[in-house]
Amino acid sequence: MLLLAIMATGVLMTDNLYAFTPPAKSIREILMQNVPYPGYQAKNPANGEVEVVFTLSDEGKVQVKSIKGSSPYLENYVKEALSGICCTGVVSPYNQHYRVTFTFRMT
């Protein structure tokens, strides 16, 4: 009986491993470094939001599933920036979907 309880506890602990080690912080840092404000590249000051849903491939590439934003320019900018990102050091559950909102404001 004791052995069964120990085994059940071990299974529950490994089953919830991702809950205790979320990769979101690493992904957040990578996104912040690689998707900055468009700055002077924009013809007009870029203000708005872009919401992206993506997954990570086995190689760490960002695969955009959906994108919607307040301007087509910002949507294209974010999509292009994400296409060049590689998250090889991030441990992510298989087929995990991430939803991120980028907010761009000219100050």
PDB file of N, CA and C in Angstrom:
ATOM      1  N   MET A   1       0.825  -1.191   0.000  1.00  0.00           N
ATOM      2  CA  MET A   1       0.000   0.000   0.000  1.00  0.00           C
ATOM      3  C   MET A   1       0.873   1.261   0.000  1.00  0.00           C
ATOM      4  N   LEU A   2       1.927   1.235   0.811  1.00  0.00           N
ATOM      5  CA  LEU A   2       2.839   2.372   0.892  1.00  0.00           C
ATOM      6  C   LEU A   2       3.549   2.580  -0.437  1.00  0.00           C
ATOM      7  N   LEU A   3       3.938   1.485  -1.084  1.00  0.00           N
ATOM      8  CA  LEU A   3       4.608   1.575  -2.382  1.00  0.00           C
ATOM      9  C   LEU A   3       3.688   2.203  -3.424  1.00  0.00           C
ATOM     10  N   LEU A   4       2.418   1.847  -3.406  1.00  0.00           N
ATOM     11  CA  LEU A   4       1.453   2.413  -4.333  1.00  0.00           C
ATOM     12  C   LEU A   4       1.292   3.924  -4.115  1.00  0.00           C
ATOM     13  N   ALA A   5       1.275   4.348  -2.863  1.00  0.00           N
ATOM     14  CA  ALA A   5       1.157   5.777  -2.553  1.00  0.00           C
ATOM     15  C   ALA A   5       2.390   6.540  -3.028  1.00  0.00           C
ATOM     16  N   ILE A   6       3.566   5.975  -2.847  1.00  0.00           N
ATOM     17  CA  ILE A   6       4.807   6.623  -3.294  1.00  0.00           C
ATOM     18  C   ILE A   6       4.830   6.730  -4.813  1.00  0.00           C
ATOM     19  N   MET A   7       4.417   5.659  -5.501  1.00  0.00           N
ATOM     20  CA  MET A   7       4.401   5.685  -6.960  1.00  0.00           C
ATOM     21  C   MET A   7       3.401   6.720  -7.482  1.00  0.00           C
ATOM     22  N   ALA A   8       2.229   6.809  -6.868  1.00  0.00           N
ATOM     23  CA  ALA A   8       1.219   7.774  -7.287  1.00  0.00           C
ATOM     24  C   ALA A   8       1.726   9.198  -7.092  1.00  0.00           C
ATOM     25  N   THR A   9       2.413   9.443  -5.983  1.00  0.00           N
ATOM     26  CA  THR A   9       2.972  10.769  -5.726  1.00  0.00           C
ATOM     27  C   THR A   9       4.028  11.116  -6.770  1.00  0.00           C
ATOM     28  N   GLY A  10       4.866  10.154  -7.129  1.00  0.00           N
ATOM     29  CA  GLY A  10       5.890  10.377  -8.146  1.00  0.00           C
ATOM     30  C   GLY A  10       5.298  10.700  -9.495  1.00  0.00           C
ATOM     31  N   VAL A  11       4.229   9.996  -9.863  1.00  0.00           N
ATOM     32  CA  VAL A  11       3.564  10.260 -11.143  1.00  0.00           C
ATOM     33  C   VAL A  11       2.942  11.647 -11.140  1.00  0.00           C
ATOM     34  N   LEU A  12       2.291  12.019 -10.059  1.00  0.00           N
ATOM     35  CA  LEU A  12       1.679  13.348  -9.984  1.00  0.00           C
ATOM     36  C   LEU A  12       2.728  14.443 -10.048  1.00  0.00           C
ATOM     37  N   MET A  13       3.856  14.226  -9.422  1.00  0.00           N
ATOM     38  CA  MET A  13       4.904  15.253  -9.428  1.00  0.00           C
ATOM     39  C   MET A  13       5.492  15.415 -10.825  1.00  0.00           C
ATOM     40  N   THR A  14       5.736  14.322 -11.549  1.00  0.00           N
ATOM     41  CA  THR A  14       6.308  14.447 -12.890  1.00  0.00           C
ATOM     42  C   THR A  14       5.271  14.931 -13.882  1.00  0.00           C
ATOM     43  N   ASP A  15       3.997  14.591 -13.652  1.00  0.00           N
ATOM     44  CA  ASP A  15       2.942  15.041 -14.544  1.00  0.00           C
ATOM     45  C   ASP A  15       2.793  16.563 -14.500  1.00  0.00           C
ATOM     46  N   ASN A  16       3.054  17.177 -13.367  1.00  0.00           N
ATOM     47  CA  ASN A  16       2.917  18.619 -13.207  1.00  0.00           C
ATOM     48  C   ASN A  16       4.246  19.353 -13.335  1.00  0.00           C
ATOM     49  N   LEU A  17       5.237  18.721 -13.904  1.00  0.00           N
ATOM     50  CA  LEU A  17       6.560  19.322 -14.013  1.00  0.00           C
ATOM     51  C   LEU A  17       6.517  20.646 -14.758  1.00  0.00           C
ATOM     52  N   TYR A  18       5.758  20.726 -15.852  1.00  0.00           N
ATOM     53  CA  TYR A  18       5.694  21.970 -16.615  1.00  0.00           C
ATOM     54  C   TYR A  18       5.005  23.080 -15.830  1.00  0.00           C
ATOM     55  N   ALA A  19       4.120  22.718 -14.925  1.00  0.00           N
ATOM     56  CA  ALA A  19       3.446  23.733 -14.121  1.00  0.00           C
ATOM     57  C   ALA A  19       4.422  24.428 -13.177  1.00  0.00           C
ATOM     58  N   PHE A  20       5.476  23.727 -12.781  1.00  0.00           N
ATOM     59  CA  PHE A  20       6.444  24.298 -11.850  1.00  0.00           C
ATOM     60  C   PHE A  20       7.600  24.993 -12.558  1.00  0.00           C
ATOM     61  N   THR A  21       7.823  24.705 -13.822  1.00  0.00           N
ATOM     62  CA  THR A  21       8.915  25.329 -14.573  1.00  0.00           C
ATOM     63  C   THR A  21       8.379  25.941 -15.862  1.00  0.00           C
ATOM     64  N   PRO A  22       7.650  27.034 -15.775  1.00  0.00           N
ATOM     65  CA  PRO A  22       7.075  27.621 -16.990  1.00  0.00           C
ATOM     66  C   PRO A  22       8.149  28.259 -17.864  1.00  0.00           C
ATOM     67  N   PRO A  23       8.084  28.042 -19.184  1.00  0.00           N
ATOM     68  CA  PRO A  23       9.063  28.644 -20.079  1.00  0.00           C
ATOM     69  C   PRO A  23       8.733  30.085 -20.436  1.00  0.00           C
ATOM     70  N   ALA A  24       7.619  30.621 -19.927  1.00  0.00           N
ATOM     71  CA  ALA A  24       7.154  31.940 -20.344  1.00  0.00           C
ATOM     72  C   ALA A  24       8.187  33.038 -20.102  1.00  0.00           C
ATOM     73  N   LYS A  25       8.931  32.969 -18.999  1.00  0.00           N
ATOM     74  CA  LYS A  25       9.903  34.027 -18.722  1.00  0.00           C
ATOM     75  C   LYS A  25      10.978  34.057 -19.796  1.00  0.00           C
ATOM     76  N   SER A  26      11.494  32.916 -20.185  1.00  0.00           N
ATOM     77  CA  SER A  26      12.521  32.869 -21.218  1.00  0.00           C
ATOM     78  C   SER A  26      11.974  33.349 -22.553  1.00  0.00           C
ATOM     79  N   ILE A  27      10.786  32.926 -22.890  1.00  0.00           N
ATOM     80  CA  ILE A  27      10.176  33.359 -24.143  1.00  0.00           C
ATOM     81  C   ILE A  27       9.923  34.854 -24.102  1.00  0.00           C
ATOM     82  N   ARG A  28       9.456  35.349 -22.979  1.00  0.00           N
ATOM     83  CA  ARG A  28       9.196  36.788 -22.841  1.00  0.00           C
ATOM     84  C   ARG A  28      10.471  37.586 -23.072  1.00  0.00           C
ATOM     85  N   GLU A  29      11.568  37.155 -22.470  1.00  0.00           N
ATOM     86  CA  GLU A  29      12.843  37.855 -22.645  1.00  0.00           C
ATOM     87  C   GLU A  29      13.290  37.836 -24.103  1.00  0.00           C
ATOM     88  N   ILE A  30      13.129  36.702 -24.751  1.00  0.00           N
ATOM     89  CA  ILE A  30      13.518  36.585 -26.161  1.00  0.00           C
ATOM     90  C   ILE A  30      12.680  37.515 -27.029  1.00  0.00           C
ATOM     91  N   LEU A  31      11.374  37.555 -26.760  1.00  0.00           N
ATOM     92  CA  LEU A  31      10.499  38.424 -27.550  1.00  0.00           C
ATOM     93  C   LEU A  31      10.815  39.889 -27.320  1.00  0.00           C
ATOM     94  N   MET A  32      11.078  40.264 -26.077  1.00  0.00           N
ATOM     95  CA  MET A  32      11.384  41.669 -25.782  1.00  0.00           C
ATOM     96  C   MET A  32      12.659  42.113 -26.481  1.00  0.00           C
ATOM     97  N   GLN A  33      13.632  41.228 -26.595  1.00  0.00           N
ATOM     98  CA  GLN A  33      14.890  41.578 -27.240  1.00  0.00           C
ATOM     99  C   GLN A  33      14.763  41.655 -28.762  1.00  0.00           C
ATOM    100  N   ASN A  34      13.886  40.828 -29.328  1.00  0.00           N
ATOM    101  CA  ASN A  34      13.838  40.693 -30.783  1.00  0.00           C
ATOM    102  C   ASN A  34      12.673  41.401 -31.466  1.00  0.00           C
ATOM    103  N   VAL A  35      11.726  41.937 -30.691  1.00  0.00           N
ATOM    104  CA  VAL A  35      10.619  42.675 -31.288  1.00  0.00           C
ATOM    105  C   VAL A  35      10.518  44.031 -30.594  1.00  0.00           C
ATOM    106  N   PRO A  36      11.480  44.924 -30.868  1.00  0.00           N
ATOM    107  CA  PRO A  36      11.437  46.248 -30.250  1.00  0.00           C
ATOM    108  C   PRO A  36      10.454  47.158 -30.993  1.00  0.00           C
ATOM    109  N   TYR A  37      10.283  48.353 -30.476  1.00  0.00           N
ATOM    110  CA  TYR A  37       9.462  49.360 -31.159  1.00  0.00           C
ATOM    111  C   TYR A  37      10.060  49.598 -32.537  1.00  0.00           C
ATOM    112  N   PRO A  38       9.223  49.682 -33.588  1.00  0.00           N
ATOM    113  CA  PRO A  38       9.762  49.850 -34.939  1.00  0.00           C
ATOM    114  C   PRO A  38      10.613  51.092 -35.118  1.00  0.00           C
ATOM    115  N   GLY A  39      10.420  52.086 -34.279  1.00  0.00           N
ATOM    116  CA  GLY A  39      11.269  53.274 -34.303  1.00  0.00           C
ATOM    117  C   GLY A  39      11.211  54.040 -35.593  1.00  0.00           C
ATOM    118  N   TYR A  40      12.367  54.425 -36.070  1.00  0.00           N
ATOM    119  CA  TYR A  40      12.437  55.282 -37.239  1.00  0.00           C
ATOM    120  C   TYR A  40      12.251  54.527 -38.542  1.00  0.00           C
ATOM    121  N   GLN A  41      12.051  53.227 -38.461  1.00  0.00           N
ATOM    122  CA  GLN A  41      11.775  52.463 -39.676  1.00  0.00           C
ATOM    123  C   GLN A  41      10.380  52.791 -40.209  1.00  0.00           C
ATOM    124  N   ALA A  42       9.523  53.220 -39.306  1.00  0.00           N
ATOM    125  CA  ALA A  42       8.135  53.497 -39.696  1.00  0.00           C
ATOM    126  C   ALA A  42       8.029  54.812 -40.454  1.00  0.00           C
ATOM    127  N   LYS A  43       7.194  54.831 -41.469  1.00  0.00           N
ATOM    128  CA  LYS A  43       6.951  56.067 -42.206  1.00  0.00           C
ATOM    129  C   LYS A  43       6.131  57.029 -41.347  1.00  0.00           C
ATOM    130  N   ASN A  44       5.253  56.469 -40.568  1.00  0.00           N
ATOM    131  CA  ASN A  44       4.441  57.234 -39.633  1.00  0.00           C
ATOM    132  C   ASN A  44       4.704  56.665 -38.239  1.00  0.00           C
ATOM    133  N   PRO A  45       4.543  57.485 -37.210  1.00  0.00           N
ATOM    134  CA  PRO A  45       4.705  56.929 -35.861  1.00  0.00           C
ATOM    135  C   PRO A  45       3.755  55.753 -35.660  1.00  0.00           C
ATOM    136  N   ALA A  46       4.299  54.659 -35.168  1.00  0.00           N
ATOM    137  CA  ALA A  46       3.521  53.430 -35.014  1.00  0.00           C
ATOM    138  C   ALA A  46       2.965  53.342 -33.608  1.00  0.00           C
ATOM    139  N   ASN A  47       1.661  53.435 -33.492  1.00  0.00           N
ATOM    140  CA  ASN A  47       0.975  53.264 -32.224  1.00  0.00           C
ATOM    141  C   ASN A  47      -0.096  52.204 -32.419  1.00  0.00           C
ATOM    142  N   GLY A  48      -0.178  51.282 -31.475  1.00  0.00           N
ATOM    143  CA  GLY A  48      -1.222  50.275 -31.570  1.00  0.00           C
ATOM    144  C   GLY A  48      -0.825  48.986 -30.895  1.00  0.00           C
ATOM    145  N   GLU A  49      -1.662  47.980 -31.098  1.00  0.00           N
ATOM    146  CA  GLU A  49      -1.439  46.669 -30.491  1.00  0.00           C
ATOM    147  C   GLU A  49      -1.520  45.587 -31.555  1.00  0.00           C
ATOM    148  N   VAL A  50      -0.772  44.518 -31.308  1.00  0.00           N
ATOM    149  CA  VAL A  50      -0.807  43.344 -32.171  1.00  0.00           C
ATOM    150  C   VAL A  50      -0.878  42.123 -31.265  1.00  0.00           C
ATOM    151  N   GLU A  51      -1.897  41.291 -31.487  1.00  0.00           N
ATOM    152  CA  GLU A  51      -2.031  40.051 -30.718  1.00  0.00           C
ATOM    153  C   GLU A  51      -1.629  38.890 -31.623  1.00  0.00           C
ATOM    154  N   VAL A  52      -0.737  38.049 -31.105  1.00  0.00           N
ATOM    155  CA  VAL A  52      -0.214  36.924 -31.871  1.00  0.00           C
ATOM    156  C   VAL A  52      -0.425  35.636 -31.082  1.00  0.00           C
ATOM    157  N   VAL A  53      -0.848  34.597 -31.767  1.00  0.00           N
ATOM    158  CA  VAL A  53      -0.900  33.253 -31.198  1.00  0.00           C
ATOM    159  C   VAL A  53       0.119  32.437 -31.981  1.00  0.00           C
ATOM    160  N   PHE A  54       1.040  31.791 -31.254  1.00  0.00           N
ATOM    161  CA  PHE A  54       2.078  31.032 -31.932  1.00  0.00           C
ATOM    162  C   PHE A  54       2.442  29.784 -31.140  1.00  0.00           C
ATOM    163  N   THR A  55       3.141  28.884 -31.816  1.00  0.00           N
ATOM    164  CA  THR A  55       3.720  27.701 -31.193  1.00  0.00           C
ATOM    165  C   THR A  55       5.212  27.709 -31.508  1.00  0.00           C
ATOM    166  N   LEU A  56       5.944  26.843 -30.842  1.00  0.00           N
ATOM    167  CA  LEU A  56       7.370  26.662 -31.130  1.00  0.00           C
ATOM    168  C   LEU A  56       7.569  25.311 -31.784  1.00  0.00           C
ATOM    169  N   SER A  57       8.334  25.271 -32.865  1.00  0.00           N
ATOM    170  CA  SER A  57       8.648  24.009 -33.517  1.00  0.00           C
ATOM    171  C   SER A  57       9.683  23.262 -32.688  1.00  0.00           C
ATOM    172  N   ASP A  58       9.966  22.030 -33.068  1.00  0.00           N
ATOM    173  CA  ASP A  58      10.983  21.247 -32.363  1.00  0.00           C
ATOM    174  C   ASP A  58      12.359  21.899 -32.456  1.00  0.00           C
ATOM    175  N   GLU A  59      12.583  22.674 -33.507  1.00  0.00           N
ATOM    176  CA  GLU A  59      13.860  23.364 -33.698  1.00  0.00           C
ATOM    177  C   GLU A  59      13.893  24.714 -32.993  1.00  0.00           C
ATOM    178  N   GLY A  60      12.779  25.128 -32.389  1.00  0.00           N
ATOM    179  CA  GLY A  60      12.728  26.397 -31.676  1.00  0.00           C
ATOM    180  C   GLY A  60      12.249  27.574 -32.504  1.00  0.00           C
ATOM    181  N   LYS A  61      11.799  27.331 -33.717  1.00  0.00           N
ATOM    182  CA  LYS A  61      11.293  28.409 -34.570  1.00  0.00           C
ATOM    183  C   LYS A  61       9.871  28.781 -34.159  1.00  0.00           C
ATOM    184  N   VAL A  62       9.564  30.069 -34.236  1.00  0.00           N
ATOM    185  CA  VAL A  62       8.226  30.561 -33.929  1.00  0.00           C
ATOM    186  C   VAL A  62       7.333  30.311 -35.137  1.00  0.00           C
ATOM    187  N   GLN A  63       6.199  29.639 -34.899  1.00  0.00           N
ATOM    188  CA  GLN A  63       5.230  29.371 -35.956  1.00  0.00           C
ATOM    189  C   GLN A  63       3.948  30.139 -35.621  1.00  0.00           C
ATOM    190  N   VAL A  64       3.694  31.208 -36.361  1.00  0.00           N
ATOM    191  CA  VAL A  64       2.535  32.062 -36.111  1.00  0.00           C
ATOM    192  C   VAL A  64       1.271  31.337 -36.565  1.00  0.00           C
ATOM    193  N   LYS A  65       0.314  31.207 -35.640  1.00  0.00           N
ATOM    194  CA  LYS A  65      -0.971  30.574 -35.950  1.00  0.00           C
ATOM    195  C   LYS A  65      -2.022  31.617 -36.312  1.00  0.00           C
ATOM    196  N   SER A  66      -2.034  32.739 -35.610  1.00  0.00           N
ATOM    197  CA  SER A  66      -2.946  33.830 -35.955  1.00  0.00           C
ATOM    198  C   SER A  66      -2.333  35.146 -35.493  1.00  0.00           C
ATOM    199  N   ILE A  67      -2.705  36.199 -36.203  1.00  0.00           N
ATOM    200  CA  ILE A  67      -2.202  37.527 -35.856  1.00  0.00           C
ATOM    201  C   ILE A  67      -3.278  38.549 -36.205  1.00  0.00           C
ATOM    202  N   LYS A  68      -3.512  39.478 -35.288  1.00  0.00           N
ATOM    203  CA  LYS A  68      -4.456  40.564 -35.562  1.00  0.00           C
ATOM    204  C   LYS A  68      -3.966  41.802 -34.834  1.00  0.00           C
ATOM    205  N   GLY A  69      -4.108  42.931 -35.490  1.00  0.00           N
ATOM    206  CA  GLY A  69      -3.597  44.148 -34.901  1.00  0.00           C
ATOM    207  C   GLY A  69      -4.373  45.366 -35.337  1.00  0.00           C
ATOM    208  N   SER A  70      -3.962  46.489 -34.788  1.00  0.00           N
ATOM    209  CA  SER A  70      -4.657  47.740 -35.072  1.00  0.00           C
ATOM    210  C   SER A  70      -4.201  48.359 -36.392  1.00  0.00           C
ATOM    211  N   SER A  71      -3.087  47.874 -36.945  1.00  0.00           N
ATOM    212  CA  SER A  71      -2.662  48.379 -38.255  1.00  0.00           C
ATOM    213  C   SER A  71      -1.943  47.269 -39.022  1.00  0.00           C
ATOM    214  N   PRO A  72      -2.132  47.236 -40.340  1.00  0.00           N
ATOM    215  CA  PRO A  72      -1.442  46.226 -41.151  1.00  0.00           C
ATOM    216  C   PRO A  72       0.079  46.361 -41.074  1.00  0.00           C
ATOM    217  N   TYR A  73       0.566  47.596 -40.939  1.00  0.00           N
ATOM    218  CA  TYR A  73       2.012  47.806 -40.839  1.00  0.00           C
ATOM    219  C   TYR A  73       2.574  47.098 -39.607  1.00  0.00           C
ATOM    220  N   LEU A  74       1.922  47.276 -38.457  1.00  0.00           N
ATOM    221  CA  LEU A  74       2.399  46.638 -37.225  1.00  0.00           C
ATOM    222  C   LEU A  74       2.267  45.118 -37.295  1.00  0.00           C
ATOM    223  N   GLU A  75       1.202  44.625 -37.896  1.00  0.00           N
ATOM    224  CA  GLU A  75       1.039  43.175 -38.064  1.00  0.00           C
ATOM    225  C   GLU A  75       2.204  42.601 -38.867  1.00  0.00           C
ATOM    226  N   ASN A  76       2.513  43.239 -40.001  1.00  0.00           N
ATOM    227  CA  ASN A  76       3.624  42.761 -40.837  1.00  0.00           C
ATOM    228  C   ASN A  76       4.957  42.871 -40.114  1.00  0.00           C
ATOM    229  N   TYR A  77       5.139  43.967 -39.384  1.00  0.00           N
ATOM    230  CA  TYR A  77       6.381  44.159 -38.644  1.00  0.00           C
ATOM    231  C   TYR A  77       6.582  43.047 -37.624  1.00  0.00           C
ATOM    232  N   VAL A  78       5.556  42.741 -36.833  1.00  0.00           N
ATOM    233  CA  VAL A  78       5.664  41.704 -35.800  1.00  0.00           C
ATOM    234  C   VAL A  78       5.857  40.334 -36.433  1.00  0.00           C
ATOM    235  N   LYS A  79       5.106  40.044 -37.481  1.00  0.00           N
ATOM    236  CA  LYS A  79       5.225  38.739 -38.145  1.00  0.00           C
ATOM    237  C   LYS A  79       6.630  38.540 -38.701  1.00  0.00           C
ATOM    238  N   GLU A  80       7.178  39.578 -39.311  1.00  0.00           N
ATOM    239  CA  GLU A  80       8.536  39.501 -39.856  1.00  0.00           C
ATOM    240  C   GLU A  80       9.573  39.332 -38.737  1.00  0.00           C
ATOM    241  N   ALA A  81       9.403  40.076 -37.656  1.00  0.00           N
ATOM    242  CA  ALA A  81      10.337  39.979 -36.531  1.00  0.00           C
ATOM    243  C   ALA A  81      10.283  38.591 -35.900  1.00  0.00           C
ATOM    244  N   LEU A  82       9.105  38.021 -35.770  1.00  0.00           N
ATOM    245  CA  LEU A  82       8.968  36.687 -35.170  1.00  0.00           C
ATOM    246  C   LEU A  82       9.543  35.595 -36.062  1.00  0.00           C
ATOM    247  N   SER A  83       9.513  35.809 -37.372  1.00  0.00           N
ATOM    248  CA  SER A  83      10.018  34.778 -38.286  1.00  0.00           C
ATOM    249  C   SER A  83      11.524  34.567 -38.133  1.00  0.00           C
ATOM    250  N   GLY A  84      12.232  35.554 -37.614  1.00  0.00           N
ATOM    251  CA  GLY A  84      13.672  35.430 -37.447  1.00  0.00           C
ATOM    252  C   GLY A  84      14.112  34.985 -36.069  1.00  0.00           C
ATOM    253  N   ILE A  85      13.166  34.718 -35.185  1.00  0.00           N
ATOM    254  CA  ILE A  85      13.503  34.346 -33.811  1.00  0.00           C
ATOM    255  C   ILE A  85      13.665  32.842 -33.696  1.00  0.00           C
ATOM    256  N   CYS A  86      14.665  32.438 -32.923  1.00  0.00           N
ATOM    257  CA  CYS A  86      14.872  31.025 -32.639  1.00  0.00           C
ATOM    258  C   CYS A  86      14.960  30.852 -31.128  1.00  0.00           C
ATOM    259  N   CYS A  87      14.112  30.017 -30.567  1.00  0.00           N
ATOM    260  CA  CYS A  87      14.050  29.780 -29.122  1.00  0.00           C
ATOM    261  C   CYS A  87      14.589  28.386 -28.797  1.00  0.00           C
ATOM    262  N   THR A  88      15.828  28.120 -29.179  1.00  0.00           N
ATOM    263  CA  THR A  88      16.365  26.775 -29.006  1.00  0.00           C
ATOM    264  C   THR A  88      16.561  26.387 -27.551  1.00  0.00           C
ATOM    265  N   GLY A  89      16.795  27.327 -26.655  1.00  0.00           N
ATOM    266  CA  GLY A  89      17.038  26.988 -25.261  1.00  0.00           C
ATOM    267  C   GLY A  89      15.780  26.873 -24.426  1.00  0.00           C
ATOM    268  N   VAL A  90      14.608  27.038 -25.030  1.00  0.00           N
ATOM    269  CA  VAL A  90      13.356  27.040 -24.283  1.00  0.00           C
ATOM    270  C   VAL A  90      12.731  25.647 -24.314  1.00  0.00           C
ATOM    271  N   VAL A  91      12.381  25.134 -23.148  1.00  0.00           N
ATOM    272  CA  VAL A  91      11.672  23.869 -23.063  1.00  0.00           C
ATOM    273  C   VAL A  91      10.189  24.185 -23.063  1.00  0.00           C
ATOM    274  N   SER A  92       9.495  23.682 -24.074  1.00  0.00           N
ATOM    275  CA  SER A  92       8.074  23.980 -24.225  1.00  0.00           C
ATOM    276  C   SER A  92       7.309  22.683 -24.404  1.00  0.00           C
ATOM    277  N   PRO A  93       6.164  22.554 -23.752  1.00  0.00           N
ATOM    278  CA  PRO A  93       5.342  21.361 -23.981  1.00  0.00           C
ATOM    279  C   PRO A  93       4.953  21.256 -25.454  1.00  0.00           C
ATOM    280  N   TYR A  94       4.786  20.051 -25.947  1.00  0.00           N
ATOM    281  CA  TYR A  94       4.439  19.827 -27.348  1.00  0.00           C
ATOM    282  C   TYR A  94       3.139  20.546 -27.702  1.00  0.00           C
ATOM    283  N   ASN A  95       3.148  21.268 -28.802  1.00  0.00           N
ATOM    284  CA  ASN A  95       1.988  21.975 -29.343  1.00  0.00           C
ATOM    285  C   ASN A  95       1.407  23.004 -28.373  1.00  0.00           C
ATOM    286  N   GLN A  96       2.242  23.574 -27.520  1.00  0.00           N
ATOM    287  CA  GLN A  96       1.806  24.620 -26.595  1.00  0.00           C
ATOM    288  C   GLN A  96       1.559  25.900 -27.376  1.00  0.00           C
ATOM    289  N   HIS A  97       0.384  26.486 -27.230  1.00  0.00           N
ATOM    290  CA  HIS A  97       0.049  27.742 -27.885  1.00  0.00           C
ATOM    291  C   HIS A  97       0.319  28.898 -26.924  1.00  0.00           C
ATOM    292  N   TYR A  98       0.963  29.920 -27.435  1.00  0.00           N
ATOM    293  CA  TYR A  98       1.256  31.120 -26.658  1.00  0.00           C
ATOM    294  C   TYR A  98       0.489  32.278 -27.276  1.00  0.00           C
ATOM    295  N   ARG A  99      -0.115  33.101 -26.430  1.00  0.00           N
ATOM    296  CA  ARG A  99      -0.803  34.308 -26.887  1.00  0.00           C
ATOM    297  C   ARG A  99      -0.074  35.500 -26.296  1.00  0.00           C
ATOM    298  N   VAL A 100       0.405  36.371 -27.170  1.00  0.00           N
ATOM    299  CA  VAL A 100       1.181  37.526 -26.741  1.00  0.00           C
ATOM    300  C   VAL A 100       0.591  38.773 -27.397  1.00  0.00           C
ATOM    301  N   THR A 101       0.479  39.837 -26.623  1.00  0.00           N
ATOM    302  CA  THR A 101       0.035  41.115 -27.158  1.00  0.00           C
ATOM    303  C   THR A 101       1.187  42.099 -27.092  1.00  0.00           C
ATOM    304  N   PHE A 102       1.575  42.618 -28.232  1.00  0.00           N
ATOM    305  CA  PHE A 102       2.613  43.644 -28.318  1.00  0.00           C
ATOM    306  C   PHE A 102       1.913  44.997 -28.349  1.00  0.00           C
ATOM    307  N   THR A 103       2.344  45.909 -27.495  1.00  0.00           N
ATOM    308  CA  THR A 103       1.785  47.259 -27.468  1.00  0.00           C
ATOM    309  C   THR A 103       2.875  48.232 -27.870  1.00  0.00           C
ATOM    310  N   PHE A 104       2.615  48.996 -28.911  1.00  0.00           N
ATOM    311  CA  PHE A 104       3.574  49.981 -29.399  1.00  0.00           C
ATOM    312  C   PHE A 104       2.999  51.373 -29.172  1.00  0.00           C
ATOM    313  N   ARG A 105       3.740  52.195 -28.452  1.00  0.00           N
ATOM    314  CA  ARG A 105       3.316  53.568 -28.167  1.00  0.00           C
ATOM    315  C   ARG A 105       4.505  54.501 -28.377  1.00  0.00           C
ATOM    316  N   MET A 106       4.277  55.553 -29.121  1.00  0.00           N
ATOM    317  CA  MET A 106       5.304  56.574 -29.301  1.00  0.00           C
ATOM    318  C   MET A 106       5.194  57.522 -28.127  1.00  0.00           C
ATOM    319  N   THR A 107       6.298  57.701 -27.397  1.00  0.00           N
ATOM    320  CA  THR A 107       6.271  58.583 -26.219  1.00  0.00           C
ATOM    321  C   THR A 107       6.930  59.907 -26.511  1.00  0.00           C
TER     322      THR A 107
END
